Coordinates of C-alpha atoms in Angstrom, one line a residue:
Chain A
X1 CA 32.8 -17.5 -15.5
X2 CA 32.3 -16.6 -11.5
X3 CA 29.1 -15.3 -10.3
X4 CA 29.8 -11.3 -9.9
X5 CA 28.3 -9.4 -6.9
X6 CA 28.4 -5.9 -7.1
X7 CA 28.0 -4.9 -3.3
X8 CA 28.8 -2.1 -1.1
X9 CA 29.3 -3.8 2.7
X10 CA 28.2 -0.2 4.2
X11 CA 24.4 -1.7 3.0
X12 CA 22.7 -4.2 4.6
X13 CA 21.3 -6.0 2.1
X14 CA 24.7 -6.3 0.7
X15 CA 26.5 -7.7 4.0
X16 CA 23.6 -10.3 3.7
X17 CA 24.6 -11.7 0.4
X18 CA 28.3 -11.4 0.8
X19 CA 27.3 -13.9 4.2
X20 CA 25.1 -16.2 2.1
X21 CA 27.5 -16.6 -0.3
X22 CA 30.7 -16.8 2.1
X23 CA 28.9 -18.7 4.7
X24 CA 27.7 -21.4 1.6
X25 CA 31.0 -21.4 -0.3
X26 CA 29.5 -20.0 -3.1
X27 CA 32.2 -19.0 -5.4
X28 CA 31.5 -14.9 -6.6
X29 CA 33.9 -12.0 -8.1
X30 CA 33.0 -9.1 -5.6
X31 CA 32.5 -5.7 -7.5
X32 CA 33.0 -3.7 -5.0
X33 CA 30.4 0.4 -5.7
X34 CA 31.3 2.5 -2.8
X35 CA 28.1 4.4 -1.9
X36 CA 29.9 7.0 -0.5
X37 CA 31.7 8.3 -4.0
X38 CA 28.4 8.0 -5.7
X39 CA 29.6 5.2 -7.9
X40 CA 25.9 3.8 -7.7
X41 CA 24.7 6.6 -10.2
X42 CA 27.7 6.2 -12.2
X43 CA 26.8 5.5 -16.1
X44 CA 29.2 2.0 -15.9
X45 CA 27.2 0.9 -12.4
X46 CA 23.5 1.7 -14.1
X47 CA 24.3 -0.8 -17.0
X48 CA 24.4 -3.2 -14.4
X49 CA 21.4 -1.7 -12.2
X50 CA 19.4 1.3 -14.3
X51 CA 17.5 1.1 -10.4
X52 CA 20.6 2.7 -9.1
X53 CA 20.9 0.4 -6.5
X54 CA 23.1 -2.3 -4.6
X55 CA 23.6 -4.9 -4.2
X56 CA 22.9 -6.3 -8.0
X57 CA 24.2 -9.6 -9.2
X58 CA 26.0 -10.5 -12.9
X59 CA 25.9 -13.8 -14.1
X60 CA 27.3 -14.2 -17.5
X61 CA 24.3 -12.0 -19.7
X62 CA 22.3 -12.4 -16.8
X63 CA 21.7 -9.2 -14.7
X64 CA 19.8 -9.5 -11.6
X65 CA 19.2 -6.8 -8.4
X66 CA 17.0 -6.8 -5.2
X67 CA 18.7 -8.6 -2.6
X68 CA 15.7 -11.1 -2.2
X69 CA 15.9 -11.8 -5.8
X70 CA 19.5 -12.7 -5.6
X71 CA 19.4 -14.5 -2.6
X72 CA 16.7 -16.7 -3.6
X73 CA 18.7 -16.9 -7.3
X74 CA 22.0 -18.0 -5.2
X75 CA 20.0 -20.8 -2.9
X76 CA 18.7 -22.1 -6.1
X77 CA 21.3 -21.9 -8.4
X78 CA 24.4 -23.2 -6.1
X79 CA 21.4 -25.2 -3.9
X80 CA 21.9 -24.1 -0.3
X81 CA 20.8 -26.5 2.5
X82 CA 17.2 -26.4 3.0
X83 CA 17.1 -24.4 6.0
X84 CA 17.7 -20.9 3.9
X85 CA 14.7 -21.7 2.3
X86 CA 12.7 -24.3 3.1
X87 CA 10.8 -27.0 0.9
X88 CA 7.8 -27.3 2.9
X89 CA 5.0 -25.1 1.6
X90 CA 4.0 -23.5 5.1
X91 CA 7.7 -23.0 6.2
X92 CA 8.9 -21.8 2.5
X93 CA 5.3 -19.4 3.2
X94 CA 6.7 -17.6 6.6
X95 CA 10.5 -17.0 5.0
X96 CA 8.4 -15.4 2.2
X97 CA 6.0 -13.1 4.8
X98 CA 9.1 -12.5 6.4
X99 CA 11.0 -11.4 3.1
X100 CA 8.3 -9.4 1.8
X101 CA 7.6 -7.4 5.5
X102 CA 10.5 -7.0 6.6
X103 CA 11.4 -4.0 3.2
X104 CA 9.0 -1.7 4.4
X105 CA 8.9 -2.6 8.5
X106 CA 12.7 -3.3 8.9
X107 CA 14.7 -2.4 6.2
X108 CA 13.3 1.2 5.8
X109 CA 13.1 2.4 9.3
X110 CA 16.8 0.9 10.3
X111 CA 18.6 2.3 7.4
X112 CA 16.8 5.4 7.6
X113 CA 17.9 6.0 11.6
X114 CA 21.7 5.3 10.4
X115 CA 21.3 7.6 7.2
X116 CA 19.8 10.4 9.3
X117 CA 22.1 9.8 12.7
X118 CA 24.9 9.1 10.9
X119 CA 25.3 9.8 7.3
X120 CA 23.9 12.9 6.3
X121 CA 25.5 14.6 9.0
X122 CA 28.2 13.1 7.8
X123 CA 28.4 14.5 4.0
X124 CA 26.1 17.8 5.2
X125 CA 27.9 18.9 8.0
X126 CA 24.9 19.9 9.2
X127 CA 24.1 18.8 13.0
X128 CA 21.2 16.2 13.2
X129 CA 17.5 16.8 13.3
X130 CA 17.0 15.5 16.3
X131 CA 12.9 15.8 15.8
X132 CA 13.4 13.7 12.5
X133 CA 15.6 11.2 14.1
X134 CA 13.1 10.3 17.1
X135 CA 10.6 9.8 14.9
X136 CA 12.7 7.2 12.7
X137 CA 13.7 5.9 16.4
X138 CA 9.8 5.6 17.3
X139 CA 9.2 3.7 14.6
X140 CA 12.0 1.3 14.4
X141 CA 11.3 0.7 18.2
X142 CA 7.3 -0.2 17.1
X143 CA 8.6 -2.5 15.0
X144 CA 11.8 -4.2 17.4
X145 CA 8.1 -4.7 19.8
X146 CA 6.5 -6.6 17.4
X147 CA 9.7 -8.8 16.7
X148 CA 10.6 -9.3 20.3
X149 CA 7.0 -9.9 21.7
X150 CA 5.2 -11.4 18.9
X151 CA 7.3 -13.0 16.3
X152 CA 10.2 -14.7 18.3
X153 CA 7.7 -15.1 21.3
X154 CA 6.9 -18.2 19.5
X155 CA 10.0 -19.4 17.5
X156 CA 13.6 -19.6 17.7
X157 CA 14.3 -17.8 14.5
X158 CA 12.2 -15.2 12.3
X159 CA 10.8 -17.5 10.0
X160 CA 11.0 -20.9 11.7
X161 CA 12.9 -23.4 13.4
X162 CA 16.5 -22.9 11.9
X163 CA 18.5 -20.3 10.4
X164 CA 16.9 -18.9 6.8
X165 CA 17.0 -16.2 4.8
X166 CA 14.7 -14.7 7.0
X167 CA 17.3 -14.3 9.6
X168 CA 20.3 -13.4 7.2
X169 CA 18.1 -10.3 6.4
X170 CA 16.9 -9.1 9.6
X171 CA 20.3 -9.5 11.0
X172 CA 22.3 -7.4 8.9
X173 CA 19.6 -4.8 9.0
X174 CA 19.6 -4.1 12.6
X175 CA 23.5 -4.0 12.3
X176 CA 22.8 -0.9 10.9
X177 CA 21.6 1.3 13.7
X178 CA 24.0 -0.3 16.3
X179 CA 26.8 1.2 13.3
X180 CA 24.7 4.5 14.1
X181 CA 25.3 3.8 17.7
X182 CA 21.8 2.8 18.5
X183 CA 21.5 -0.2 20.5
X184 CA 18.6 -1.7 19.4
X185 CA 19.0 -4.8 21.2
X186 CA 19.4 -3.3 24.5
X187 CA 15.5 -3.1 25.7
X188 CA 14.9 -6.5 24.0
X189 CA 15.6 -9.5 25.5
X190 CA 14.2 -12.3 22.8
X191 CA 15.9 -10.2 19.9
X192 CA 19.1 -10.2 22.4
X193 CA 19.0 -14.2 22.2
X194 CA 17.8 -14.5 19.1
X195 CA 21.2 -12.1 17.7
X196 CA 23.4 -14.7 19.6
X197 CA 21.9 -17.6 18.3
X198 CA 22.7 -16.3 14.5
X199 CA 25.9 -15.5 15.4
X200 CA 26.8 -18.4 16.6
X201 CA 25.0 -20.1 13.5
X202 CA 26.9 -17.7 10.6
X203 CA 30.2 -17.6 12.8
X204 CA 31.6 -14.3 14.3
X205 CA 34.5 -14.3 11.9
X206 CA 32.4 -13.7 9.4
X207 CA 29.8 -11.6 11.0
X208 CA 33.2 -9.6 11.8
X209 CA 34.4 -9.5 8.3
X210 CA 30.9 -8.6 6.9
X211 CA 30.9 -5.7 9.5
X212 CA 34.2 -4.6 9.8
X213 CA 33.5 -1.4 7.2
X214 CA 30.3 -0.4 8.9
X215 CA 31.1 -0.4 12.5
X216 CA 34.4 1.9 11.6
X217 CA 34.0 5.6 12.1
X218 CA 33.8 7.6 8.5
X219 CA 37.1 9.4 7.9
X220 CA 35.1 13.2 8.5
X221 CA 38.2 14.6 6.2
X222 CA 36.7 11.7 3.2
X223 CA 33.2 13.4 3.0
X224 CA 34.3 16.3 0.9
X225 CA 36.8 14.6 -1.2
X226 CA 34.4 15.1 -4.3
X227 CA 31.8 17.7 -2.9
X228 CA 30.0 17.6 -5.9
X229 CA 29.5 13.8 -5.6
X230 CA 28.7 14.8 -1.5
X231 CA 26.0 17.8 -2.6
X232 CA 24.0 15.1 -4.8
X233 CA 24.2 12.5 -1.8
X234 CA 22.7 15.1 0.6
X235 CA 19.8 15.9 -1.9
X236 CA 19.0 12.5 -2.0
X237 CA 19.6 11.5 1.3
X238 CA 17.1 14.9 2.2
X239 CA 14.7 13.6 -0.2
X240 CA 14.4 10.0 1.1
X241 CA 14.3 10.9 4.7
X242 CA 11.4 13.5 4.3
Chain B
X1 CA -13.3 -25.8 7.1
X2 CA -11.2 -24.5 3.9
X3 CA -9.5 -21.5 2.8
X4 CA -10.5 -18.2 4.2
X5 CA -9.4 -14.8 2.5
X6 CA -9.6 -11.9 4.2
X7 CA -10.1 -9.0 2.4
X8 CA -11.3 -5.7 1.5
X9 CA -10.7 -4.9 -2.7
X10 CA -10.0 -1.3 -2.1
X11 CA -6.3 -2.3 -1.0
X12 CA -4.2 -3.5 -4.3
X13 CA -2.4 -6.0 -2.2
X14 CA -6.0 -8.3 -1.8
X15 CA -7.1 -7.3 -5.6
X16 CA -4.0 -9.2 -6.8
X17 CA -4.4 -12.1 -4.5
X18 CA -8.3 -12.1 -5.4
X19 CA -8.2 -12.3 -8.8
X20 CA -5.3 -14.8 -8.9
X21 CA -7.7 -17.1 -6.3
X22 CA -10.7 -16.5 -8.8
X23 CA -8.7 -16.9 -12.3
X24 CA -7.3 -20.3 -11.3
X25 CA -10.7 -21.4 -9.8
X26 CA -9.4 -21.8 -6.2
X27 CA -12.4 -22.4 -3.7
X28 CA -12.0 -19.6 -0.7
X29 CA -14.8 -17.9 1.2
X30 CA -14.3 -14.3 0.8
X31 CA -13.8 -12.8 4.6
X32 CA -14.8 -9.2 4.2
X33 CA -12.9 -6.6 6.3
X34 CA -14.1 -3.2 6.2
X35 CA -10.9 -0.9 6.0
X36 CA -13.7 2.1 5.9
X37 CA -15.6 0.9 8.7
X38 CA -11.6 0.1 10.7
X39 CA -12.6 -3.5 10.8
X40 CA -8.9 -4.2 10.6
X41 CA -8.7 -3.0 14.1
X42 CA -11.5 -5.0 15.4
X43 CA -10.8 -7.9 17.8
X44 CA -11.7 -10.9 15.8
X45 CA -9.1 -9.5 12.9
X46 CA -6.5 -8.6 15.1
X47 CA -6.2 -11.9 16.3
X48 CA -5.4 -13.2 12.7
X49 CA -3.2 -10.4 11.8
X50 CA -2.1 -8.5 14.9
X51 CA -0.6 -5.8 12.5
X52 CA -3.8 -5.3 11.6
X53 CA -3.1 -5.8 7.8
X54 CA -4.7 -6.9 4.9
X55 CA -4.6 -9.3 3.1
X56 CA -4.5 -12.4 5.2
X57 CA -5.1 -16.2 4.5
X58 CA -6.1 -18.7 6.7
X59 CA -5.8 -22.0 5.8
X60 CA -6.7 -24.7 8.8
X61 CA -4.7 -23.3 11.7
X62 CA -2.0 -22.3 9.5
X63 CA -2.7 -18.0 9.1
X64 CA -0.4 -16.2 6.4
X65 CA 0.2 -12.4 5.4
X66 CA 1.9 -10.9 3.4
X67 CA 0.4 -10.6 -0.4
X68 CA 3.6 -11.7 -2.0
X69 CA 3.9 -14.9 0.8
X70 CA 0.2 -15.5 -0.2
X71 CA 0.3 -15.5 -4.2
X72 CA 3.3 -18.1 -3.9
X73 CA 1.6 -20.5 -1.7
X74 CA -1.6 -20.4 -3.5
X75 CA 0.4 -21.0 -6.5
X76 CA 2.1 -23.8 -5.2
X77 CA -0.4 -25.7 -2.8
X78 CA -2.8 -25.5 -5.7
X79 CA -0.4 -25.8 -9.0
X80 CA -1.3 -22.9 -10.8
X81 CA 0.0 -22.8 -14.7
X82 CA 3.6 -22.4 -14.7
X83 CA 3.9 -19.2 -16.1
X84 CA 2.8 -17.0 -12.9
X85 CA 5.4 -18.0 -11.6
X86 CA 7.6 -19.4 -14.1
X87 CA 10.4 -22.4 -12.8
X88 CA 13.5 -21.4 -14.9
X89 CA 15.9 -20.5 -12.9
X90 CA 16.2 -16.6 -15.0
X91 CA 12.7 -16.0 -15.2
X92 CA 11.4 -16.5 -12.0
X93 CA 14.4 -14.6 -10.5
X94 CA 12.5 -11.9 -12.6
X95 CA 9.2 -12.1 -10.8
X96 CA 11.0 -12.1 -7.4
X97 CA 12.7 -9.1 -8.3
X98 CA 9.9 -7.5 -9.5
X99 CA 7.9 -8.4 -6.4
X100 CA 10.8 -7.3 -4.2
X101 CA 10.8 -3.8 -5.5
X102 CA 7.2 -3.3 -6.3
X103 CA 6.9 -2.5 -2.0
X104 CA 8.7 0.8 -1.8
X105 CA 8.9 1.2 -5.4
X106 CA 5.3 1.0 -6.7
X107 CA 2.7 0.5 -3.6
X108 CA 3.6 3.1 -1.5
X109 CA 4.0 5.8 -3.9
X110 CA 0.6 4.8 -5.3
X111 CA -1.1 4.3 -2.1
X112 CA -0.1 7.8 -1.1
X113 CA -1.2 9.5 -4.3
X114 CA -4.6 8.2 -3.2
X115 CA -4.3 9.8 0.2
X116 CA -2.8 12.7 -0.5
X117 CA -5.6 13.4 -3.3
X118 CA -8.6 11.7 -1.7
X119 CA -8.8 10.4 1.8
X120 CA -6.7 12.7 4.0
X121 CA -9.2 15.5 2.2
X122 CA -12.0 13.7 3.0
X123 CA -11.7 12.6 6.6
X124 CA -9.3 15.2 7.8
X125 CA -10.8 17.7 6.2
X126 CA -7.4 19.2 5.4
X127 CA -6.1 19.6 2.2
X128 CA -2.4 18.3 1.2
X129 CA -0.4 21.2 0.1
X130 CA 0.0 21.4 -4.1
X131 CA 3.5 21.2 -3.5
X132 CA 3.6 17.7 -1.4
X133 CA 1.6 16.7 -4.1
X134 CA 3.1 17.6 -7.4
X135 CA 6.2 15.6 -5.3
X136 CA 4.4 12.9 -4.7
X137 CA 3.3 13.2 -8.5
X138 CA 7.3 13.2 -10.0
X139 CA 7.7 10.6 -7.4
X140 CA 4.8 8.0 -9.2
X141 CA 6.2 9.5 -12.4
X142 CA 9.5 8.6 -11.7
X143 CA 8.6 4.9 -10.5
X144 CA 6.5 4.2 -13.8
X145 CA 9.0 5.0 -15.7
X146 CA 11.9 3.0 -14.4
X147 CA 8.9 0.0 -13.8
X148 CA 8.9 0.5 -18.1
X149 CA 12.5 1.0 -19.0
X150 CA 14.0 -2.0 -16.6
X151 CA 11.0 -4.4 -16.0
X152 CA 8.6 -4.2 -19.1
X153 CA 10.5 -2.8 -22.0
X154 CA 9.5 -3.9 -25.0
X155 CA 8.5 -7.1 -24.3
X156 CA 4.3 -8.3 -24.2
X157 CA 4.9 -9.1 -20.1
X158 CA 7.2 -8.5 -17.3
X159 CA 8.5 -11.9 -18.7
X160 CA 7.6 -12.3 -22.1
X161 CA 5.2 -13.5 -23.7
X162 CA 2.8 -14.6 -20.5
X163 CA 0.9 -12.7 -18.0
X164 CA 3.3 -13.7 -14.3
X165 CA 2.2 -12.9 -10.9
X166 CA 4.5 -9.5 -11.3
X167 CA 2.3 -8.4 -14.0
X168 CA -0.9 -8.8 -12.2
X169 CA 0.7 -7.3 -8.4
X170 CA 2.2 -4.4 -10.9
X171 CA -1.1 -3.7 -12.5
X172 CA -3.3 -3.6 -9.2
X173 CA -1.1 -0.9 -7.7
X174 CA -0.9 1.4 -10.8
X175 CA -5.1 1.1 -10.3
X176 CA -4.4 2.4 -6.7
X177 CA -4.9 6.2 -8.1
X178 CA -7.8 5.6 -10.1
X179 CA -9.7 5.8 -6.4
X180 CA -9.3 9.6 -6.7
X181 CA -9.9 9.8 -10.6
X182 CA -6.1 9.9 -11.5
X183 CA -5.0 7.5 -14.2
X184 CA -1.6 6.8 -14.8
X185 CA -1.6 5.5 -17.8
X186 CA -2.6 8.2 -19.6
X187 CA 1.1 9.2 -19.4
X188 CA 2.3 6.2 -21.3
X189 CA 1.3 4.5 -24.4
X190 CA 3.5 1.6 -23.7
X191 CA 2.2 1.1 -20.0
X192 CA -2.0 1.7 -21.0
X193 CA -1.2 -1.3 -24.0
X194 CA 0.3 -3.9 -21.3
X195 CA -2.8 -2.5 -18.8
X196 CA -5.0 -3.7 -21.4
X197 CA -2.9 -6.8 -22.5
X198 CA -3.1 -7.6 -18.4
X199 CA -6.3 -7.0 -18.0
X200 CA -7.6 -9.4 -21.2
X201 CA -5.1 -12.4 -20.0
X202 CA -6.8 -12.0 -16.4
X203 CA -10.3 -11.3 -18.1
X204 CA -11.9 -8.2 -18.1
X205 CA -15.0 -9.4 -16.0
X206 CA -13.0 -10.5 -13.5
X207 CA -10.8 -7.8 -13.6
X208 CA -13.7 -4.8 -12.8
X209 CA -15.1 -6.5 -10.6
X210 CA -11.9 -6.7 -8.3
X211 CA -12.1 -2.6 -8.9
X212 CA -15.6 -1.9 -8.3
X213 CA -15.1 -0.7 -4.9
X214 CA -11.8 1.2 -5.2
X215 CA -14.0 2.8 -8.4
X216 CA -16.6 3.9 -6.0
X217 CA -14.6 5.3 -3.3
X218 CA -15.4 8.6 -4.0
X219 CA -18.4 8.5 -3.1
X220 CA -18.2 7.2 0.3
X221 CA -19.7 8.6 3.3
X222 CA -16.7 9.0 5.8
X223 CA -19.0 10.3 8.6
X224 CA -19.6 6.9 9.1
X225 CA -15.9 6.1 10.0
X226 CA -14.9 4.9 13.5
X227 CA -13.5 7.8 15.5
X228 CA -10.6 5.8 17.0
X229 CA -9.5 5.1 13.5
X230 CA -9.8 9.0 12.2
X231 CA -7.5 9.6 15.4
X232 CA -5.1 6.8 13.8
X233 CA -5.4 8.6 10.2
X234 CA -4.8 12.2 11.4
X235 CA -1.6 10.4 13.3
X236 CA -0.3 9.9 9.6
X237 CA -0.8 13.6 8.2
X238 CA 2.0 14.3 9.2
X239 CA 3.9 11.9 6.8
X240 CA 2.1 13.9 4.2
X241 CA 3.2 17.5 5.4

């Protein structure tokens, strides 16, 4: 019985396990919950995350969600090479600082530009609030500054010397404003380098494939196919952003 | 020169890696950092944690942050029992999944509460409206509840029958509120039974004296704060509008 993944490749996180797992020829049925049609709040989806969130993982009995969680479940279950998550107890400790800060300082602020730039918008039709969204900006800006001047000032990669978890993470989360049409790497020459490097680590066919859904414009005529489904994603999306 | 903690044990984050240092008898001096008095944006402490965060650990020449990133090394470089951080493959997923929602799930909306109620009052001098905080209220609410229908359930501990490092991070957060007299787990049967069950397996001693200060925060003098780092917490009202 496969490893399932239930993942929507609009998310971040998600993109980041369907790499890990593509990139490590780990063998997974995809479960594909489309965001966008509120299939995440669906009774079926919440027997498989009551947290109402992607991505989550199924393994026989076994249900599992928070990206981290299943990444680190992954490297240790289908034993990566060591650079995802290294043995050594300082190295293993700065892909873990990196994991745990970069929720709240990367995750948050880049999804939240897209989903204020791009998404509500999108399901609202409402123009965006343009005060709201500068703010967002600000503070995904404060924190590219810390990534470009202080963390990658003195290492290669987030974490350490190779490729980990660290980077996987990081990466597919500031995809997310570029899909918003932000270019966060533009002002930031380190991060610049540092997004090549990856690339050229993970491959660009699969970066592309990983992408691909993201980086496409939203079919405007799809928002209001079920504008029931598209009033409960505004309230939400209104409620997270405020 | 040995391990260095620096801390101050009104923030959750260095409660839980405090009394996991002090329940499995690891030898740290205890580097005190004012949060009231804006130590954390001092020079000597920004130069071990230019975000200006707490907690940090410095070990050597080797400086770490991040609470979670901290519990797991002292757990390893010291072999702590194995049920903090259990090495089945299942259950420690459990306690990393637990440990990656807790951030946005359970600290935040806790740490706000205490703002919202407490501090923004108190050093602001302006009030938070009843509305942003009734929402901030359903929001806590909302997060206790789904931290007892998908992590606890029924079961003695996050993992079963033994306290794990999720227990103890879970428990120091739900505390956060107590700093402005409101207590969670006066909501829940369920959740004030495992509070106690947490509090016995980390030892009750122990456990108030890691909450000693956060209990006496309402009677702190804030005249005394820095007035570079009022400027800093008037910056964040506006998160609380």
């Amino acid at each position: 019985m496969l490893v399932e993944l239930f993942l929507d490749l609009y998310s971040p996180p998600c993109r980041a396990i369907y790499i890990f797992a593509k990139k490590n020829g780990i063998p997974f049925e995809l479960r594909p919950v489309e965001l966008a049609r509120g299939e995440h709040l669906k009774p079926e989806f919440l027997k498989v995350n009551p947290l109402k969130k992607v991505p989550a993982l199924r393994d026989g009995d076994f249900l599992l969600a928070e990206s981290v969680a299943i990444l680190l479940y992954l490297s240790r279950k289908f034993q990566t090479a060591a650079h995802w998550y290294p043995a050594d107890l300082q190295a293993r400790a700065r892909v873990d600082e990196f994991l745990a800060w970069q929720h709240a300082a990367i995750q948050l602020p880049a999804t939240n530009v897209y989903l204020c730039k791009t998404l509500l918008p999108y399901f609202s039709g409402q123009p965006v609030d343009t005060v709201k969204l500068e703010r967002l900006i600000s503070r995904l800006t404060a924190t590219l500054q810390h990534l470009d001047q202080q963390v990658l000032a003195v290492r290669p990669f987030m974490a350490t010397e190779q490729v980990s978890l660290a980077d996987l993470m990081a990466f597919t989360e500031l995809m997310q404003p570029i899909a918003a049409g932000c270019e966060v790497f533009r002002d930031w020459p380190r991060l610049t380098s540092w997004r090549a490097r990856v690339e050229a680590v993970l491959g660009p066919e699969l970066i592309q494939e990983a992408h691909r859904l993201v980086l496409q414009p939203r079919d405007p005529r799809e928002a209001q196919r079920d504008p029931q489904v598209a009033q409960i994603l505004v309230h939400r999306l209104q409620e997270r952003l405020s | 020169m040995g391990l260095e903690l620096y801390l101050d044990l009104l923030s959750p984050s260095c409660r839980a890696v405090y009394i996991f240092a002090k329940k499995n008898g690891i030898p740290f001096e205890f580097q005190f950092v004012d949060l009231l008095k804006g130590h954390h944006h001092s020079k000597e402490y920004v130069e071990i944690n230019p975000l200006r965060k707490l907690p940090s650990l410095r070990d050597g020449k080797f400086i770490l942050s991040e609470c979670v990133a901290i519990l797991f090394y002292l757990c390893r470089k010291y072999s702590a029992p194995s049920h903090w951080y259990p090495p089945d493959l299942h259950t420690r997923a459990r306690v990393d999944e637990f440990m990656a929602w807790q951030h946005t799930a359970i600290q935040l909306p806790m740490n706000k509460i205490l703002w919202a109620k407490l501090l923004i009052p108190m050093i602001t001098g302006q009030e938070v409206s009843a509305e942003r905080t009734e929402q901030l209220l359903q929001e806590v609410k909302h997060s206790t509840q789904q931290f007892e229908e998908k992590f606890l359930q029924d079961k003695l501990f996050i993992t079963g029958d033994q306290i794990s490092l999720a227990d103890l991070m879970a428990l120091v957060e739900m505390m956060q509120p107590i700093g402005c007299n409101y207590n969670i787990f006066l909501n829940s049967s369920r959740l004030a039974e495992w509070r106690m069950r947490v509090e016995l397996a980390v030892g009750s001693a122990l456990f108030w004296e890691a909450h000693d200060r956060l209990t006496k925060l309402q009677e702190w003098d804030c005249s005394t704060l820095d007035p570079t780092v009022k400027e800093k917490i008037r910056d964040l009202l506006h998160r609380f509008k």
